[in-house]
Short mmCIF file of C-alpha atoms in Angstrom, two decimals:
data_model
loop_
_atom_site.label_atom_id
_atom_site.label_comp_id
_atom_site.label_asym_id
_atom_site.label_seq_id
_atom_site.Cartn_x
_atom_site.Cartn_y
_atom_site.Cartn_z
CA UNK A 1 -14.64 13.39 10.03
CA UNK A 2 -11.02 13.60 9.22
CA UNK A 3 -8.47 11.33 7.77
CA UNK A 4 -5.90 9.60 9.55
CA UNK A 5 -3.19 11.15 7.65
CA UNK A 6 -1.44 11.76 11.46
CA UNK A 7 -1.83 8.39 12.57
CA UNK A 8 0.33 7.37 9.39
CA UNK A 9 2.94 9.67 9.80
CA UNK A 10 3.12 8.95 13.92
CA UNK A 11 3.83 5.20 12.60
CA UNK A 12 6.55 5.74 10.63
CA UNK A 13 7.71 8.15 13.16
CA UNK A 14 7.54 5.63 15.55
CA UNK A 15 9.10 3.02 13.93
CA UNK A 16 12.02 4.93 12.72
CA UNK A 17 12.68 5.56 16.55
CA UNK A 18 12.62 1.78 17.43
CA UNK A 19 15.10 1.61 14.92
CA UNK A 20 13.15 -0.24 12.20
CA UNK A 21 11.19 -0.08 9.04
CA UNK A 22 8.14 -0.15 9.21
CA UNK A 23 6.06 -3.60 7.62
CA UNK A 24 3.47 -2.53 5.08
CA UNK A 25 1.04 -5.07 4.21
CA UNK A 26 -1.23 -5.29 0.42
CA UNK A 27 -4.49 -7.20 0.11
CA UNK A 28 -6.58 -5.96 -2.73
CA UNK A 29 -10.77 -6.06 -1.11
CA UNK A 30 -13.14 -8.27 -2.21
CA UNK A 31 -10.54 -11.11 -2.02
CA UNK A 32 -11.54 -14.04 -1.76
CA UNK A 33 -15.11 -12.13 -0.69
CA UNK A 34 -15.37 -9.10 1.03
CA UNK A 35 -15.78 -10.49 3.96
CA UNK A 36 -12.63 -12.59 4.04
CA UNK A 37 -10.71 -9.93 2.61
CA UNK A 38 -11.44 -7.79 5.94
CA UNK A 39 -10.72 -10.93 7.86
CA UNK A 40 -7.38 -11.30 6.16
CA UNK A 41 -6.79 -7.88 6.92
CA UNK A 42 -7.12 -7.84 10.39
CA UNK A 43 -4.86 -11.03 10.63
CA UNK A 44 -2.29 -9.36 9.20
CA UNK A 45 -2.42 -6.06 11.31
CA UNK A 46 -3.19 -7.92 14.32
CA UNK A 47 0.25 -10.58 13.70
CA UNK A 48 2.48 -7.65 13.29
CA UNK A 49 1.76 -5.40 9.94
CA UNK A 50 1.96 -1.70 11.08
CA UNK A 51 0.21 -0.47 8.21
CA UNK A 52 -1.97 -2.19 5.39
CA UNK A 53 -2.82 -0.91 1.90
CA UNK A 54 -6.10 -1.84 0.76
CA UNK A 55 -6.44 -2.71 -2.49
CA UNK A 56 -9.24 -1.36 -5.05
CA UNK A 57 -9.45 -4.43 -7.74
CA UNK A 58 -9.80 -2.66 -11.50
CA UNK A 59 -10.44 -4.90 -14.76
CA UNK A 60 -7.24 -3.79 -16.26
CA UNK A 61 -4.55 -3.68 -13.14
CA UNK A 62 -1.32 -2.79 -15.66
CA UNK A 63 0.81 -2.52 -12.69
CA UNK A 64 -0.26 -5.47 -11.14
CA UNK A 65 1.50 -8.84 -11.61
CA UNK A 66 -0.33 -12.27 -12.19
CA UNK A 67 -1.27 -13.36 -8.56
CA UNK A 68 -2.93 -9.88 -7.54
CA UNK A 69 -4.51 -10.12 -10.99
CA UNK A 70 -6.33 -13.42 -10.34
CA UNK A 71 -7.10 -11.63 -7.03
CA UNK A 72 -8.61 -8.83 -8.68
CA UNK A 73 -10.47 -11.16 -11.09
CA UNK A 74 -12.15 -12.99 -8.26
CA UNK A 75 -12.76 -10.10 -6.01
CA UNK A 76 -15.22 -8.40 -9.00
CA UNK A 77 -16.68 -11.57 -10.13
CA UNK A 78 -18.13 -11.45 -6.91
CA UNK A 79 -19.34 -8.11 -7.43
CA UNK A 80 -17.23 -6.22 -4.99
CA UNK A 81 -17.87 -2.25 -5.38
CA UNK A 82 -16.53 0.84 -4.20
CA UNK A 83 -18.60 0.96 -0.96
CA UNK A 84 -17.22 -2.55 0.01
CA UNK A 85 -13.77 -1.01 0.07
CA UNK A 86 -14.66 1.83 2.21
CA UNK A 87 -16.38 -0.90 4.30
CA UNK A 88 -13.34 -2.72 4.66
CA UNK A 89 -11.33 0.24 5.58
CA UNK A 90 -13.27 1.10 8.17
CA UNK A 91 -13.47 -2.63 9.70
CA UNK A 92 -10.26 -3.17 9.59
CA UNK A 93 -9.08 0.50 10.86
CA UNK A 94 -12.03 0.50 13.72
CA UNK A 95 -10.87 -3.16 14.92
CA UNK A 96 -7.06 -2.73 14.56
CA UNK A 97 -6.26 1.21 14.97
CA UNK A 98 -3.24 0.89 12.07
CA UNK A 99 -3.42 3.17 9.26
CA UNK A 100 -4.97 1.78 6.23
CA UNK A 101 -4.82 3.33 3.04
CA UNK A 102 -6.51 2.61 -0.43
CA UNK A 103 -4.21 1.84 -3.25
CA UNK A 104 -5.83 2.67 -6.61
CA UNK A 105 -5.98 3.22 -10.35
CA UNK A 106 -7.01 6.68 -11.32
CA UNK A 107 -9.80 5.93 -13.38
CA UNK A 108 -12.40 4.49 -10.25
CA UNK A 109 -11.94 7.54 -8.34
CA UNK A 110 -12.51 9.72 -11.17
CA UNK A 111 -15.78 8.10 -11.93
CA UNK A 112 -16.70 7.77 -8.61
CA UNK A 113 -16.03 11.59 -7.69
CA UNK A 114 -13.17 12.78 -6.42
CA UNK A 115 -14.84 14.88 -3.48
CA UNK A 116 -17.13 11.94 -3.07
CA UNK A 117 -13.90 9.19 -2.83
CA UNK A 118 -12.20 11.09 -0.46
CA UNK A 119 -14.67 12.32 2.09
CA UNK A 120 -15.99 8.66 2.38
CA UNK A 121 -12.33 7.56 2.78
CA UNK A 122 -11.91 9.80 5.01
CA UNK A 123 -15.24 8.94 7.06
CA UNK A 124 -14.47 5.08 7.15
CA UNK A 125 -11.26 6.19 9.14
CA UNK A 126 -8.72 6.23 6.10
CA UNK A 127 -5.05 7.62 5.97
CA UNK A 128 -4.50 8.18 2.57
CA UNK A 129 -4.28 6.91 -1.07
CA UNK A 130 -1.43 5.49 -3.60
CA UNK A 131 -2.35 6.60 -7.01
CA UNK A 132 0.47 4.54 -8.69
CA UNK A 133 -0.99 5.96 -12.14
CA UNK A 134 -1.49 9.31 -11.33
CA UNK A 135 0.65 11.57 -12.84
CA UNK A 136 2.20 14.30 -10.66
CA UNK A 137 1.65 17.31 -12.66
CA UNK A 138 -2.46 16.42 -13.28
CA UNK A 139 -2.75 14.85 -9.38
CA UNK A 140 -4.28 18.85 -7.83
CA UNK A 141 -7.35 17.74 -8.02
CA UNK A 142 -6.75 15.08 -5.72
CA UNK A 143 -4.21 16.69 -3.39
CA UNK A 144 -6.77 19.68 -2.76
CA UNK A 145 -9.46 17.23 -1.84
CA UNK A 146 -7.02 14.77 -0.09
CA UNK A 147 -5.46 17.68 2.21
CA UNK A 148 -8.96 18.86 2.84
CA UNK A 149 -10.34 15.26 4.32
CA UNK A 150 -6.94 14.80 6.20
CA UNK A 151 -5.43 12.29 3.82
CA UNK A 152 -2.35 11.42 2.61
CA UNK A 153 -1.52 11.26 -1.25
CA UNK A 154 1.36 8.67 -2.13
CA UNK A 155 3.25 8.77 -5.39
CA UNK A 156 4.88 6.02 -6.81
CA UNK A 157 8.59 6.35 -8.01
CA UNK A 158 10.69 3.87 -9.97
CA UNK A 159 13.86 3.23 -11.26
CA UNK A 160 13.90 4.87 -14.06
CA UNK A 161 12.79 8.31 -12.13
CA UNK A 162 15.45 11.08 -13.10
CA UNK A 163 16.35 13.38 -10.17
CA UNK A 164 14.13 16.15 -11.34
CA UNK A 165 11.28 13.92 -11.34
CA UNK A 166 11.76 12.64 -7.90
CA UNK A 167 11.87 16.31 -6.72
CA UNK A 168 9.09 17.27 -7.53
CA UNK A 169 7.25 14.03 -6.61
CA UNK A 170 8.54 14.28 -3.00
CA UNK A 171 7.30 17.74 -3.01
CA UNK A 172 3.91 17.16 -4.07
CA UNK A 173 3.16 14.08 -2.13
CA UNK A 174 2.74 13.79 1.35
CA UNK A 175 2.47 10.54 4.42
CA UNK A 176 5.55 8.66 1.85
CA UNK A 177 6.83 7.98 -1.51
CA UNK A 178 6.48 4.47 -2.46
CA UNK A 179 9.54 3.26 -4.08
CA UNK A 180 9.36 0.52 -6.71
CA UNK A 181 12.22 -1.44 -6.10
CA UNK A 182 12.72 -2.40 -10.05
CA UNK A 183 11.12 -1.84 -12.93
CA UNK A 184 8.08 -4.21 -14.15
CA UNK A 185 4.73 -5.30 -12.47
CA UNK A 186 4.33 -6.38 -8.90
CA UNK A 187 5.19 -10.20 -7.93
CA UNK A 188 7.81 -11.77 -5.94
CA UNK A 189 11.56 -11.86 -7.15
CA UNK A 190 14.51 -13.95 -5.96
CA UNK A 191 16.61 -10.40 -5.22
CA UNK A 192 15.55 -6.90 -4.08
CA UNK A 193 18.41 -5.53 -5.95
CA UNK A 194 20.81 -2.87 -5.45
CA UNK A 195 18.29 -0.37 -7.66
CA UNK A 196 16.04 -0.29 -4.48
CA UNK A 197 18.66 0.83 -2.45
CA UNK A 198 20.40 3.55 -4.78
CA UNK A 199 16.44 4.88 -5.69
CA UNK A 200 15.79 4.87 -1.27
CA UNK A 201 19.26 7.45 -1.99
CA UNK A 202 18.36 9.49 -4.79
CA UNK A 203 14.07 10.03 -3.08
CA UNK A 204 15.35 10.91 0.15
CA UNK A 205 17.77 13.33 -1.01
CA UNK A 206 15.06 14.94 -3.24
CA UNK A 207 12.85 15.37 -0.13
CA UNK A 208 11.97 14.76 3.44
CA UNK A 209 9.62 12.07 2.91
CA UNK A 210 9.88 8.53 4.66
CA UNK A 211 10.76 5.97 1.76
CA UNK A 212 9.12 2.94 1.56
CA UNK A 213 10.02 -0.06 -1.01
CA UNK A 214 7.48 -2.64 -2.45
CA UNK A 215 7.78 -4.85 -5.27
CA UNK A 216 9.83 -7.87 -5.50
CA UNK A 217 9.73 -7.92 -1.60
CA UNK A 218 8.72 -11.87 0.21
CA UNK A 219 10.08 -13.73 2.94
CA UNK A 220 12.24 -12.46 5.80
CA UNK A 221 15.14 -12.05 4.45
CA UNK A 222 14.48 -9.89 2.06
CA UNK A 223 12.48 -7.59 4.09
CA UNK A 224 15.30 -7.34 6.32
CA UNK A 225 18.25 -6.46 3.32
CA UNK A 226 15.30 -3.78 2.48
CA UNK A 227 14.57 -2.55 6.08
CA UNK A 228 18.45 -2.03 6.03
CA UNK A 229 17.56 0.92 3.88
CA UNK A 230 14.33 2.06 3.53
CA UNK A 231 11.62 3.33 5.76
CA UNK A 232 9.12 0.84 5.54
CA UNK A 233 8.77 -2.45 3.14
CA UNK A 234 5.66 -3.36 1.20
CA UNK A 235 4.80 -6.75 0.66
CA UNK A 236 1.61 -7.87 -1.49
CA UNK A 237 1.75 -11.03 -3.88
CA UNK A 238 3.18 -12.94 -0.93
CA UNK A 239 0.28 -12.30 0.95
CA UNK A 240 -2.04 -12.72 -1.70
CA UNK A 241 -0.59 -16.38 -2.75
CA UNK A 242 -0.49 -17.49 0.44
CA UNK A 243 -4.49 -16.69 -0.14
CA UNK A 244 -4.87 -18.06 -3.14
CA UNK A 245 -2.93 -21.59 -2.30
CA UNK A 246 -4.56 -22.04 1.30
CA UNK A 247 -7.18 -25.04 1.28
CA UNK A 248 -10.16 -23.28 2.81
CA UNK A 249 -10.28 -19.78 4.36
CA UNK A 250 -9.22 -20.81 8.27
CA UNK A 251 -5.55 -21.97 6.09
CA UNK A 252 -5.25 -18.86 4.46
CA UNK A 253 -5.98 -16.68 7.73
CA UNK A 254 -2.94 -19.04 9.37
CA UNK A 255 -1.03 -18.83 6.71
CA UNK A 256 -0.79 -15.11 6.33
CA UNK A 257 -0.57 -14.65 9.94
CA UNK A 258 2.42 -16.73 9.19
CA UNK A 259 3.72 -14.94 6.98
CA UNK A 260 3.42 -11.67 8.97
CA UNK A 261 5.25 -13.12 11.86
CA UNK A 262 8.16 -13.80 9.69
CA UNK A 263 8.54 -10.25 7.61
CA UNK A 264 7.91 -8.45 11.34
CA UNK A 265 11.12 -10.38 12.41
CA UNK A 266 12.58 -9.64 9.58
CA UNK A 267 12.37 -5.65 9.55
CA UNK A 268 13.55 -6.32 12.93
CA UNK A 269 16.78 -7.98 11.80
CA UNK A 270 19.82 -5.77 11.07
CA UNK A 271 21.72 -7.73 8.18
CA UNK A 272 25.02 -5.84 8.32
#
């Protein structure tokens, strides 16, 4: 079986013609089980989230910002393994028919196999993977196995990305480029910034991939001052406190269908 590496690009496609960005949605498996996580996922693709990035939970997420940590932290206290996150790929894809793509560190894939990772992803009905601590120049590997299983590999650029850089990121990857709207770990901020914007600029000129922001990104209004701009807006640590502060799991379904209602108005909303 292939990858859905079409269906992502046909949803960003899609999107740009309704004149939108597109609402990308993180949940990292495993949390609060495995079996919530997939329920949270579906809740969010079924209130409005076009695409959803599943997370893989590591024991030392240096990207990763306090909330998604203490998500992490619970997710493999409970034991969660690789094979749960392919099974919540393919529940969630199967039940919803939205892309959903794995986002994570290098080292579990690695160990896992890299053949291995991506066939399976590929078999549960995966789009792609973000590799936010791959570099470019040792990421063949992955590309030749990712192209072969019909999946998407997503770079992560930043700020601090010279031109050069971004080049040859754009050229490399392929589905989008995942734009870190500032520099530090992921969380919620008060203000997108003006770097998101000028770093949506400087990617797309580099290449012809769609540009999608995350980081910093969560309530409506800022996923509209981003959808302005970019071609899709990521929102995680939202989601994931929303999970973390519900009562009792029927809350925390509400609340991030909620919450999904709200940013799916808000890439809606034109701002200017």
């Amino acid at each position: 079986m292939s990858g859905n590496i079409e269906l992502l690009e046909d949803t960003l496609a899609r999107t740009r013609e309704e004149g939108r960005a597109a609402l990308i949605a993180y949940l990292p498996a495993g949390f609060p089980t495995v079996d919530g996580s997939i329920e949270a996922i579906k809740a969010v693709l079924d209130a409005g989230a076009d695409i959803v990035e599943v997370g893989l939970p590591h024991s030392d997420p240096v990207l990763d910002g306090p909330v998604i940590q203490t998500a992490d932290d619970i997710a493999l206290r409970g034991g969660l393994k690789i094979a749960d996150v392919l099974r919540t790929v393919r529940e969630a894809h199967q039940a919803t028919g939205k892309p959903v793509l794995v986002m994570t560190y290098w080292n579990p894939v690695d160990r896992y196999g890299v053949d291995r990772f991506a066939q399976e992803l590929a078999d549960a009905g995966g789009a792609g993977c973000i590799l936010p601590d791959l570099p470019v120049q040792e990421a063949d590997p992955w590309r030749e196995h990712a192209a072969k299983h019909g999946l998407a590999t997503v770079f992560v650029v930043a700020p601090s990305s010279r031109d050069a850089r971004l080049a040859e990121i754009t050229a490399a990857g392929s589905g989008f480029v995942y734009a870190a709207s500032l520099m530090g770990v992921t969380g919620t901020r008060d203000s997108v910034g003006e770097q998101a914007r000028a770093l949506v600029v400087r990617t797309r000129a580099a290449g012809p991939l769609p540009v999608c922001v995350g980081i910093g990104v969560s309530d409506a209004a800022q996923a509209a001052e981003v959808a302005e701009f970019a071609d899709g807006v990521i929102v995680g640590s939202a989601f994931v406190k929303r999970l973390l502060d519900a009562p009792d799991a029927a809350a925390g379904l509400d609340a991030v269908r909620a919450l999904t209602a709200e940013l799916a108005g808000g890439v809606r909303r034109r701002t200017g």
